[in-house]
Coordinates of C-alpha atoms and ligand atoms in Angstrom, one line a residue:
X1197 CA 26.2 6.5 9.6
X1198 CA 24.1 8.9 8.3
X1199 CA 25.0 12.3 9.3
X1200 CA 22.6 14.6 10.7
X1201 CA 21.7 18.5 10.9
X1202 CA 20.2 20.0 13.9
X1203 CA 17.5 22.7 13.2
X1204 CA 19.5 25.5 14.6
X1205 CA 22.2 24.7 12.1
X1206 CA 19.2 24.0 9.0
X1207 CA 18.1 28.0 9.9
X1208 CA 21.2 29.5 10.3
X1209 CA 22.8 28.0 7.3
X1210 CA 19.6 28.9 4.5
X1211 CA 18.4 31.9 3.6
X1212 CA 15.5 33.6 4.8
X1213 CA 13.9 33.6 1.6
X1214 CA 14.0 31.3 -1.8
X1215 CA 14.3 28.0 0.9
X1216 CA 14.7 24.9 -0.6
X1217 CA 11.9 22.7 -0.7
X1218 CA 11.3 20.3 2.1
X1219 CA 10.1 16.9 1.9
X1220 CA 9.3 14.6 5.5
X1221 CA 10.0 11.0 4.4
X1222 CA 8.2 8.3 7.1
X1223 CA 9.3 4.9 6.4
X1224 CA 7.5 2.1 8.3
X1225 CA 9.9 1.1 11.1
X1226 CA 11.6 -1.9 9.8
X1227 CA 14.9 -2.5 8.3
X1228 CA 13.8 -3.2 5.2
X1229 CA 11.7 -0.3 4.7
X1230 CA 14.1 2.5 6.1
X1231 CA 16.7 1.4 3.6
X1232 CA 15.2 2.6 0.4
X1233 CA 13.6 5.7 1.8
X1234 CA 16.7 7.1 3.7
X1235 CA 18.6 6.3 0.1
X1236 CA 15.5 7.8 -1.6
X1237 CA 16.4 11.0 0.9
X1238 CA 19.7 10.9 0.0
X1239 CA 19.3 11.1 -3.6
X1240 CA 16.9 14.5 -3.1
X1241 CA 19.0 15.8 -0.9
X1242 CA 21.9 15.7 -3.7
X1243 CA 19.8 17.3 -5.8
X1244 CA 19.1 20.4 -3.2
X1245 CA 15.9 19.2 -1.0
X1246 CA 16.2 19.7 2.5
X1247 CA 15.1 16.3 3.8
X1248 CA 14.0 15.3 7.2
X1249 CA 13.6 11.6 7.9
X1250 CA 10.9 10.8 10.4
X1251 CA 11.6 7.8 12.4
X1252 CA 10.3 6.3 15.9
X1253 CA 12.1 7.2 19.0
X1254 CA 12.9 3.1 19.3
X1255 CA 15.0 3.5 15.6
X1256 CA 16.2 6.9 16.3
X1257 CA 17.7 5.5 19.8
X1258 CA 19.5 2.3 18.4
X1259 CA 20.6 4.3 15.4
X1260 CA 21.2 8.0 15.7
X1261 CA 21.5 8.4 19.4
X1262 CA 24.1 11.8 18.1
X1263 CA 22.4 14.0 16.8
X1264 CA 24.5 16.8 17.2
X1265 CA 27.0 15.1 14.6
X1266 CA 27.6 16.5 11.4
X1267 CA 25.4 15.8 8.8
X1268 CA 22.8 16.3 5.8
X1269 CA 19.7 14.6 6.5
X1270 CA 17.7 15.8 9.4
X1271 CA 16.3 13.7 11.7
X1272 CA 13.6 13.4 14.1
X1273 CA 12.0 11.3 16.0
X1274 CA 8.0 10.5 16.8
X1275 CA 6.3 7.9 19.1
X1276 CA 4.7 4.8 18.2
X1277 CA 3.4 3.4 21.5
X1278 CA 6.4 1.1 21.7
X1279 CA 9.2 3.6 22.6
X1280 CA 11.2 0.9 24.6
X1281 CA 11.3 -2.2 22.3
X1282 CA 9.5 -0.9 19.4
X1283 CA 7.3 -4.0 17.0
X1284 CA 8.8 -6.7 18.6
X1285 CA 7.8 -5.7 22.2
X1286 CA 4.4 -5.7 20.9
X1287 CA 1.7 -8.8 22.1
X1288 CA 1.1 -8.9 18.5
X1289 CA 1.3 -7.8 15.1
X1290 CA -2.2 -6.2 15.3
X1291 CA -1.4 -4.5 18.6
X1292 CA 1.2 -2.5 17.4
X1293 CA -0.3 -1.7 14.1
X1294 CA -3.1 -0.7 15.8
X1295 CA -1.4 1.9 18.5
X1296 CA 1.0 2.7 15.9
X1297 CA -1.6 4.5 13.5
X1298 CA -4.1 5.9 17.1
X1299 CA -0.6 7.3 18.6
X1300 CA 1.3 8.0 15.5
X1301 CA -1.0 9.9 13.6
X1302 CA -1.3 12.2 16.5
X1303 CA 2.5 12.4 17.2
X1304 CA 2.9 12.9 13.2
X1305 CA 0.4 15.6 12.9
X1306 CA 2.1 17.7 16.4
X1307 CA 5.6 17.3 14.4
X1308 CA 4.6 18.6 11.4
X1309 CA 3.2 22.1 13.2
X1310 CA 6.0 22.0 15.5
X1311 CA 8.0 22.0 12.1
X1312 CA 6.0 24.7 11.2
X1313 CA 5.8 26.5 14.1
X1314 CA 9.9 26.5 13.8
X1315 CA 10.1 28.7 9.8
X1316 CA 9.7 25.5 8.4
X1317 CA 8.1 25.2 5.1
X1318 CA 7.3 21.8 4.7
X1319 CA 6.5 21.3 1.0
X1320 CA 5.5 17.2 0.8
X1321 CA 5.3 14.2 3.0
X1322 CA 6.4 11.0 1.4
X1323 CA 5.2 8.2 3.2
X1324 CA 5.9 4.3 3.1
X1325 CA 2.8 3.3 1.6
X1326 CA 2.2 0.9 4.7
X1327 CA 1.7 3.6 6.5
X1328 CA -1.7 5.0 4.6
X1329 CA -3.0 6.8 7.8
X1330 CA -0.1 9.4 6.9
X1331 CA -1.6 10.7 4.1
X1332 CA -4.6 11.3 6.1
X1333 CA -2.7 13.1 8.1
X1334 CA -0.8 15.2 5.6
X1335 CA -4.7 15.7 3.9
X1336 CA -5.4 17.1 7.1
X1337 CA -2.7 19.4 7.4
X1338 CA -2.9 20.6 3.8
X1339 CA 0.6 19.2 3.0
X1340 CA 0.6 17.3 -0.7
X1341 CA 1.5 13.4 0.2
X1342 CA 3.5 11.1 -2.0
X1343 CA 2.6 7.0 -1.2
X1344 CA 6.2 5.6 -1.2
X1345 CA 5.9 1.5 -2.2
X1346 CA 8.7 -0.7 -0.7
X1347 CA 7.6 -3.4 -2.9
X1348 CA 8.2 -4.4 -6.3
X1349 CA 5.7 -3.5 -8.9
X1350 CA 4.1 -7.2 -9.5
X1351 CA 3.5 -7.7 -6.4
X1352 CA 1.7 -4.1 -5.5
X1353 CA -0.3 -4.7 -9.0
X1354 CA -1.4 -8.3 -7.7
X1355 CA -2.8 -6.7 -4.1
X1356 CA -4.2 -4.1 -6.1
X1357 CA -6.3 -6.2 -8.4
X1358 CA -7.1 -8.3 -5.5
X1359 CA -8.1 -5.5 -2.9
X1360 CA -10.4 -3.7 -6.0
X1361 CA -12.1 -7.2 -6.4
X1362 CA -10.6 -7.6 -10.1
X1363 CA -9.3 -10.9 -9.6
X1364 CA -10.2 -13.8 -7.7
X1365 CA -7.9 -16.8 -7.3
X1366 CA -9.5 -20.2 -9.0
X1367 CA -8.8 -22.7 -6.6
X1368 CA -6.3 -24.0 -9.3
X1369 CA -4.9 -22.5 -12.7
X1370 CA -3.2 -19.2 -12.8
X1371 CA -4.4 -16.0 -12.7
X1372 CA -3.9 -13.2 -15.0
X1373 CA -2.7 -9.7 -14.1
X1374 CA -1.9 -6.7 -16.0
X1375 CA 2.0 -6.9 -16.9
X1376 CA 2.6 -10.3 -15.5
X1377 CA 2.8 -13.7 -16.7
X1378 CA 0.2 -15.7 -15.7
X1379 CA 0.6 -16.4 -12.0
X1380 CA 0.0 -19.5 -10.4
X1381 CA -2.3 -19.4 -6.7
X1382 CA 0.9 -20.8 -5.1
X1383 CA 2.8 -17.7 -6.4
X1384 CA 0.9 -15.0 -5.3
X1385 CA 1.9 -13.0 -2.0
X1386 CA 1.0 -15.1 0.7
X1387 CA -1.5 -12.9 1.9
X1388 CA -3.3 -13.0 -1.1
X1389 CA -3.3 -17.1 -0.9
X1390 CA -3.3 -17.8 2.6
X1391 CA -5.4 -14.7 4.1
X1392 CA -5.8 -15.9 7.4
X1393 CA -2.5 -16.1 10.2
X1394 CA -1.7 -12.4 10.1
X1395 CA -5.0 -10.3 9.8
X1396 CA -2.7 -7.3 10.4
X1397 CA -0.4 -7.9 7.7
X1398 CA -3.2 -8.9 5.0
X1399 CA -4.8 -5.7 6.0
X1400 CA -1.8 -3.9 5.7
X1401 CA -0.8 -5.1 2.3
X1402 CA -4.4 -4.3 0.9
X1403 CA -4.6 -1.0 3.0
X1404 CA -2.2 0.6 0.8
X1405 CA -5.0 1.4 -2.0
X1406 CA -7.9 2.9 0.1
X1407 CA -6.7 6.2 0.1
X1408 CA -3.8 6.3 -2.4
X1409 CA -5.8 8.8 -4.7
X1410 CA -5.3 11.5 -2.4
X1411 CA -2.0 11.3 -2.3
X1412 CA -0.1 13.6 -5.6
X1413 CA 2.7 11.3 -6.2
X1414 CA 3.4 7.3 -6.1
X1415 CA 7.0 6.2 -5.9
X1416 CA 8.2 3.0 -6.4
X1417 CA 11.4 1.5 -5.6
X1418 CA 12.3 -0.2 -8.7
X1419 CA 13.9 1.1 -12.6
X1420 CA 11.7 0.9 -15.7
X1421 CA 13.0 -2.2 -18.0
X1422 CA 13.0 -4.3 -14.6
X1423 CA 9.3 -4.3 -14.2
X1424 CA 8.3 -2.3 -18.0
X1425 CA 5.0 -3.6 -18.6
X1426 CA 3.7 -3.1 -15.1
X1427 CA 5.2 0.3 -14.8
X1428 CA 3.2 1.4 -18.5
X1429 CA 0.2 -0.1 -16.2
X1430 CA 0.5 2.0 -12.8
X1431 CA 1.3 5.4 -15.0
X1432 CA -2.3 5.0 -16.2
X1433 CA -3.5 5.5 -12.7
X1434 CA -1.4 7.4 -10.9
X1435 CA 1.7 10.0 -10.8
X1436 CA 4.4 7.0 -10.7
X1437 CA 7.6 8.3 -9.9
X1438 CA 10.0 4.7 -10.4
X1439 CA 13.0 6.4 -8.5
X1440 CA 15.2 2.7 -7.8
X1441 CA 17.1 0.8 -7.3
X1442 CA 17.7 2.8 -4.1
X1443 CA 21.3 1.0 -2.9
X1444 CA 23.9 3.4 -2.0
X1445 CA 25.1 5.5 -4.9
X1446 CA 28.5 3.5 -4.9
X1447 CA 27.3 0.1 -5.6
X1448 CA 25.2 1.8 -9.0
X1449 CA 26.2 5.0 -10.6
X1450 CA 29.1 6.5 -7.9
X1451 CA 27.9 9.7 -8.1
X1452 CA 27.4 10.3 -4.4
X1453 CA 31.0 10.0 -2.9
X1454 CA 30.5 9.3 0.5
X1455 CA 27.0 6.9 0.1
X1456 CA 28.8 3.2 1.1
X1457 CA 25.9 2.0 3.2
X1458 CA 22.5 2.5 4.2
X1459 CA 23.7 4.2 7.4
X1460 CA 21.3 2.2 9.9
X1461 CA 21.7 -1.4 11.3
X1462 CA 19.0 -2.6 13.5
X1463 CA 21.7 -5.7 14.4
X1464 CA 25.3 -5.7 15.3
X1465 CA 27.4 -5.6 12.2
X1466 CA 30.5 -8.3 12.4
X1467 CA 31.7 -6.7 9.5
X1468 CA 35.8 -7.4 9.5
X1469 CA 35.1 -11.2 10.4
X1470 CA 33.1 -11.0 7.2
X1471 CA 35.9 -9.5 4.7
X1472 CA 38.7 -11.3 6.3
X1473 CA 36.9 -14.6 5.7
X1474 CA 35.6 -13.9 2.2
X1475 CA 39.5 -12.3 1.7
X1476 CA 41.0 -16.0 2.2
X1477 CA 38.4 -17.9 -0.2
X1478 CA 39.0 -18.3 -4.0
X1479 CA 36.8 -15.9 -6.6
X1480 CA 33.0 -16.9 -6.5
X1481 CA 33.8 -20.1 -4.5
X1482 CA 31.4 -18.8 -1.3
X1483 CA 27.4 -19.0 -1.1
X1484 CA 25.9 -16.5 0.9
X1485 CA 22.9 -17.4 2.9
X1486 CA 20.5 -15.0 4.5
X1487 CA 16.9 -14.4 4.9
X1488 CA 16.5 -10.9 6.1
X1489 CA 15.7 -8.9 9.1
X1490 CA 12.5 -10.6 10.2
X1491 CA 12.3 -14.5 9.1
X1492 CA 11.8 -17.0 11.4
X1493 CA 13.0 -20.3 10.1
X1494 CA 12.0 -24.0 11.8
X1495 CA 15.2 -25.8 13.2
X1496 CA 14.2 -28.7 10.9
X1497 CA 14.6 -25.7 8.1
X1498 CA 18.2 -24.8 9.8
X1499 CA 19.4 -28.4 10.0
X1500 CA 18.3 -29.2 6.3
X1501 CA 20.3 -26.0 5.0
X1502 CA 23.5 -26.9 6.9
X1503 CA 23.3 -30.3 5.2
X1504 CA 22.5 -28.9 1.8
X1505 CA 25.4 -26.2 2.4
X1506 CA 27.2 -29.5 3.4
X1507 CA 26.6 -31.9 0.4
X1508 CA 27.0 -28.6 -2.2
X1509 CA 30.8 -28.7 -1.1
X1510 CA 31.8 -24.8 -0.8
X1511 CA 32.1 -22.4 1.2
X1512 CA 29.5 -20.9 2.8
X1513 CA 28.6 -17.2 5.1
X1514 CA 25.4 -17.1 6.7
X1515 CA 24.1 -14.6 8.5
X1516 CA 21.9 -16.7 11.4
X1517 CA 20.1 -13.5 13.7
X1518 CA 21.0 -13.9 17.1
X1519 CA 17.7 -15.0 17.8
X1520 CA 17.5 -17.3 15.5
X1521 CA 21.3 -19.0 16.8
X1522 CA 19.8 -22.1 19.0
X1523 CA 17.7 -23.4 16.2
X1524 CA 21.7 -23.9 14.2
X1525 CA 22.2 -27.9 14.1
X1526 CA 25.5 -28.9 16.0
X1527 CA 26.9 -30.1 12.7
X1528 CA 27.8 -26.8 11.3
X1529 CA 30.2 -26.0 13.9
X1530 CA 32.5 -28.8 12.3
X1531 CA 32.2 -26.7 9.0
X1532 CA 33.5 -23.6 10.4
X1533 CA 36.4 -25.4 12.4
X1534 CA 37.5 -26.8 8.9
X1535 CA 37.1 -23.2 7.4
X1536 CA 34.4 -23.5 4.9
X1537 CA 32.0 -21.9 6.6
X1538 CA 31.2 -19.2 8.8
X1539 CA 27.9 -17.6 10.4
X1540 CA 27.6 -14.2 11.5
X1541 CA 24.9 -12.8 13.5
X1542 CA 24.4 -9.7 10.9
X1543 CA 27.1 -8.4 7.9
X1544 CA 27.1 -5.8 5.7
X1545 CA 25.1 -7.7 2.9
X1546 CA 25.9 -5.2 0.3
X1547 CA 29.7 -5.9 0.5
X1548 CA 29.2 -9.3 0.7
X1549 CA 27.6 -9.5 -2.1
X1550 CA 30.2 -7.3 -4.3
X1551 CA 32.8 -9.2 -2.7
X1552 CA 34.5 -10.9 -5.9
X1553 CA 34.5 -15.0 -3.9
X1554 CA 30.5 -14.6 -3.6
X1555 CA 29.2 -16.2 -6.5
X1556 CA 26.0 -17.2 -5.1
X1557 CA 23.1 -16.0 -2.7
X1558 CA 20.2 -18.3 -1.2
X1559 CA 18.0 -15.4 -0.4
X1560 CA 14.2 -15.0 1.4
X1561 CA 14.1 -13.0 -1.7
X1562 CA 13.1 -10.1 0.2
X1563 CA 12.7 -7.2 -2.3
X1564 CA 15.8 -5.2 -0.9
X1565 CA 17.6 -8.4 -1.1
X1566 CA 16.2 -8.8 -4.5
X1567 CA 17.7 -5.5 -5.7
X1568 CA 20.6 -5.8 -4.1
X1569 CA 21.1 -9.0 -5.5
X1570 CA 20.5 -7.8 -9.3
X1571 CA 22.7 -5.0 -9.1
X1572 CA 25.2 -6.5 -8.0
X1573 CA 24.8 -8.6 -10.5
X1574 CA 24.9 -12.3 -8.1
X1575 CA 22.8 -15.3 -9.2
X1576 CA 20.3 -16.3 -6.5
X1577 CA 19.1 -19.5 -5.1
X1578 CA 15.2 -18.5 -4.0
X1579 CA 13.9 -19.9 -0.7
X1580 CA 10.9 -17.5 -0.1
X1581 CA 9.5 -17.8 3.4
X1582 CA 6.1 -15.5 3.2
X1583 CA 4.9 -12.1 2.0
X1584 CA 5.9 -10.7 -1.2
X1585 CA 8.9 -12.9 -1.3
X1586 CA 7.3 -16.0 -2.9
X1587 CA 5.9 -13.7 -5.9
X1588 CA 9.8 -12.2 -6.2
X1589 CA 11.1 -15.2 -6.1
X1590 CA 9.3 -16.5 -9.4
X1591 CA 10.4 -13.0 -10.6
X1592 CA 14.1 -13.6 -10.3
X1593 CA 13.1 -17.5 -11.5
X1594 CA 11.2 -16.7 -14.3
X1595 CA 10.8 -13.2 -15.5
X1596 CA 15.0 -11.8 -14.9
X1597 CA 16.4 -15.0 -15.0
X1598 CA 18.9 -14.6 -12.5
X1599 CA 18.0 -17.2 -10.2
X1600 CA 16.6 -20.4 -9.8
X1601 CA 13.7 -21.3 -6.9
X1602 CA 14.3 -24.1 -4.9
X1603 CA 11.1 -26.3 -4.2
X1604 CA 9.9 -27.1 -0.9
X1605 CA 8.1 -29.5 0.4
X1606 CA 4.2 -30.3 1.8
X1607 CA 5.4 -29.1 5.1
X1608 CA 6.7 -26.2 3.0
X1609 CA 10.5 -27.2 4.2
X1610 CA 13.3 -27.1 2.0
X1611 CA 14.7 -30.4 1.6
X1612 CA 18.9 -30.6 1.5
X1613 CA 19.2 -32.6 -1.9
X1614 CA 16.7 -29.8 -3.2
X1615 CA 18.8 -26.8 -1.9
X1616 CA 22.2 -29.1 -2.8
X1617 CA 21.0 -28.8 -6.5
X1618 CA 20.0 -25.7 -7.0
X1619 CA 23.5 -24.4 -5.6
X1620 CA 25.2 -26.5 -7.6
X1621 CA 23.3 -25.3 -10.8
X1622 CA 24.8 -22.0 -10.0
X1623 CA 28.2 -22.7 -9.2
X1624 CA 28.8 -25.5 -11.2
X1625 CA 26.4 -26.4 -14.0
X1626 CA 26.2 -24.7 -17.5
X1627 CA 22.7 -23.3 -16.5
X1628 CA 24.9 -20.8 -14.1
X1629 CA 26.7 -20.0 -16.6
X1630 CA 23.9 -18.3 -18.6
X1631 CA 22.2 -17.7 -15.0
X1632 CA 25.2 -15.1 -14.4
X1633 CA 25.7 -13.5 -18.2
X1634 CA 21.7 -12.6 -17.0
X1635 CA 22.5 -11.3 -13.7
X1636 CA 25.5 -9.1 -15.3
X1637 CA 23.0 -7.5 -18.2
X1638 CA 20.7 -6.5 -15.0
X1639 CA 23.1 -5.2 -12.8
X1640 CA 24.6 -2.7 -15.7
X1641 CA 20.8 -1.7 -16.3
X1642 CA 20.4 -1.2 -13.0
X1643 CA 23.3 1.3 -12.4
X1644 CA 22.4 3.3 -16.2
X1645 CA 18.6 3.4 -14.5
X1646 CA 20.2 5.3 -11.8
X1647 CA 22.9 7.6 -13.4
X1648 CA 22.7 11.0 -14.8
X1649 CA 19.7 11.1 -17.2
X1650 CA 18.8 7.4 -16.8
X1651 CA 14.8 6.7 -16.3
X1652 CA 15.2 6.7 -12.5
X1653 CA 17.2 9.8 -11.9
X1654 CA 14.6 11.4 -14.6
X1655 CA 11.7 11.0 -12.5
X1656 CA 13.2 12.0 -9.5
X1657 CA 14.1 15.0 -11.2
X1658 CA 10.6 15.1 -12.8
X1659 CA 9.3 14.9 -9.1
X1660 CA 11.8 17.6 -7.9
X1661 CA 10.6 20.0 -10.6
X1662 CA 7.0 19.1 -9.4
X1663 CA 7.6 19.7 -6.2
X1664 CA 9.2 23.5 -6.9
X1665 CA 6.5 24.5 -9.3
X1666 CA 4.0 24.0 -6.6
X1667 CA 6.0 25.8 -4.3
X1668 CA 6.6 29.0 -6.3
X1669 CA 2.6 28.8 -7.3
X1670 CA 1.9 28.7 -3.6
X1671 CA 4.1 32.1 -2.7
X1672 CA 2.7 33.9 -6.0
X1673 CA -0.9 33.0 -4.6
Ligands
LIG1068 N1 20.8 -7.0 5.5 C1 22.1 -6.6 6.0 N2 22.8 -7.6 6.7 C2 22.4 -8.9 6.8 C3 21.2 -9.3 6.3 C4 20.4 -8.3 5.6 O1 22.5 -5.5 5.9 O2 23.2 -9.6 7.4 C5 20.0 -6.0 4.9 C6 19.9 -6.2 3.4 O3 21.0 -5.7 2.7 C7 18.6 -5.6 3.1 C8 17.8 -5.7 4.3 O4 18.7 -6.0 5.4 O5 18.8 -4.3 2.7 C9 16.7 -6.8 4.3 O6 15.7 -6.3 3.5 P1 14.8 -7.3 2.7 O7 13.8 -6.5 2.0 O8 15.7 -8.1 1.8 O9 14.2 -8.3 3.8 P2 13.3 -8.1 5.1 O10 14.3 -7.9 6.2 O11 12.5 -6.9 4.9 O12 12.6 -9.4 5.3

């Protein structure tokens, strides 16, 4: 749980003068972008920035519905237009994109003066860059912005290229992009290859570039080796900040005690089922299967991956969303009556993953899942669904080499012999063998990326110096 600081206390415990600076961070309201911003928060906040996460009152209610509990990070909460049941009470994905930027700029804007209004000094707004109407509003306001990406690097640089009309996808053959290897259509974010079933999305993913040159500072969430030749790219047109992997300090460096988790679960957590399953199996015997907070799988998908789970022979956890639960073939059930397998409705993935019987993760390759996965230093099976995941996936394939993609097929479903192999590969095969040496050389880069005076921790420290230099100009003036 993240602890929290109510304004009275903020006031009463600072001095009048020589205030910290004070950075708003608004991540877009989905579990996978809240993660890296509030750890993002927590990292500045260690290093003496008053931080104040701005949420939606739908968020705020499920997760921090104490506010008067101890705490560090401030909180506070704005509307969207979906107060109730938040993006999934929405008719669409264009409907709540659309109210969210008409009623959240507006309830943004009346924060930040009420902020004001309060003593605050409010000295940046960080915002997740799929939210670009923010830095409209910070423009407004006169408050220096910082575009916060989610993403990883190679994919932002493909939608960048593609949105400045730098690249066009031949019909066939790869395409070339600063940083990357050459990239096959089929690779590419879906949205960049298959434009059409989400408009909001597309727009979305593009959206992130028209205004981005207003905005003082670009932060990405991934570490310098992991994505080099990109990063030497983006520093050439903007002030990049590469501040990740942001997981909680005690999976990477251990410097911040009490930072376990992420402190916010949009699902039920069945965490003790979890352990005391994964306590019982032998070291890296278990495959964990999960797909994120949002994916929607077929139950011609489900029923293929409980017989691939089947035919690989081990033990298997997979988180199945409670929404997702009817689609789960019959079979399974057998499985978890004999012990090899169990499905959960949401875990702590983190733990899972460090947990020493994991030795294998079939991931949507989700980029937080993709972090997580390489510093914790677990070989993946990659069964991208959509987005950004297809272009990670051939990043943990090909680039990292700490995974292997499983092929679908022409109705884009992932056969069970297909899956079957890969996971055998992995756990029994020689290729795992050189898979995980891989996976262990990333996840020890990862945590010197994010320890004192690694490349990570210097440019958030870079950005903190930044931040107060402006600050003490300001007062001089
Ligand atoms: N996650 C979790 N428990 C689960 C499944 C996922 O805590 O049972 C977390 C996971 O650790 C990650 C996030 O949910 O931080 C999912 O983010 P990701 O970018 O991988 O995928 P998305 O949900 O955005 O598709």
């Amino acid at each position: 749980m993240i602890t929290l600081l109510s304004h009275k206390q903020t006031m009463e415990q600072q001095p009048k003068t020589n205030k910290p600076p004070h950075v708003l961070l608004f991540p877009f309201p989905a579990q996978g972008h809240i993660n890296p911003i509030i750890q993002f928060a927590k990292r500045l906040l260690s290093k003496g920035v008053k931080t104040t996460l701005v949420t939606t009152i739908y968020i705020f209610n499920i997760n921090f519905p104490n506010k008067n509990n101890t705490t560090s990070i401030e909180i506070e909460a704005i509307t969207d237009g979906f107060d109730e049941g938040g993006y999934m009470s929405a008719d669409s994905p264009e409907s709540y994109l659309d109210t969210f930027k008409e009623v959240g700029s507006k309830s943004l804007a009346d924060l930040i003066k009420k902020l004001e209004s309060e003593g605050n000094n409010i000295d940046a707004l960080i915002y997740d860059s799929f939210i670009a109407w923010a830095s409209d509003v910070a423009m407004e306001l006169g408050i220096d912005s910082g575009a916060f990406f989610t993403q990883a690097c190679g994919v932002n640089t493909i939608y960048y290229h593609v949105h400045k009309g730098l690249i066009s996808l031949p019909p066939d053959g790869p395409v070339s992009v600063p940083g990357l290897p050459p990239v096959e259509r089929w690779e590419t974010p879906s949205f960049v290859h298959d434009i059409g079933p989400y408009p909001g999305w597309s727009h979305t993913v593009f959206n992130q570039f028209t205004n981005i040159d207003q905005a003082r500072w670009v932060f990405t969430n991934s570490f310098y080796l992991l994505e080099k030749e990109v990063i030497e790219w983006m520093r050439k047109m903007w002030n990049l900040k590469v501040i990740g992997p942001t997981l909680p300090s005690m999976y990477l460096d251990k410097r911040l005690e009490d930072d376990k988790d992420y402190g916010i679960n949009l699902f039920e957590v069945k965490h003790n089922e979890c352990m005391n399953w994964l306590n019982d199996k032998p070291e890296k015997s278990v495959v964990y299967v999960a797909f994120g907070s949002a994916a929607e799988l077929q139950p011609e998908e489900m029923e293929e991956i409980t017989w691939g789970l089947i035919d690989s022979d081990v033990n298997f956890l997979w988180v199945v969303r409670a929404q997702e639960e009817g689609k789960l073939p019959k079979d399974v059930t057998d499985v978890i009556k004999r012990g090899k397998g169990l499905v959960v409705a949401w875990c702590r993935q983190m733990d899972v993953l460090a947990h020493e019987s994991t030795g294998c993760f079939v991931t949507h390759c989700g980029f937080n899942s993709t972090l997580e996965a390489i510093c914790l230093g677990v070989p993946v099976v990659a069964m991208p669904q959509w987005t950004d995941q297809i272009t990670n996936a051939k990043m943990l394939d090909e680039i990292w080499g700490i995974g292997v993609r499983v092929k679908a097929d022409e109705k884009g479903i992932v056969r069970r012999g297909n899956l079957a192999s890969c996971i055998k590969k992995i756990m029994k095969d020689k290729t795992g063998v050189v898979i995980q040496n891989n996976a262990a050389k990333w996840s020890e880069l990862a945590k010197l990326a994010v320890d004192k005076g690694g490349s990570s921790d210097k440019d958030i420290n870079e950005f903190i110096y930044e931040l107060k230099h402006t600050m003490t100009h300001k007062r001089d003036v």
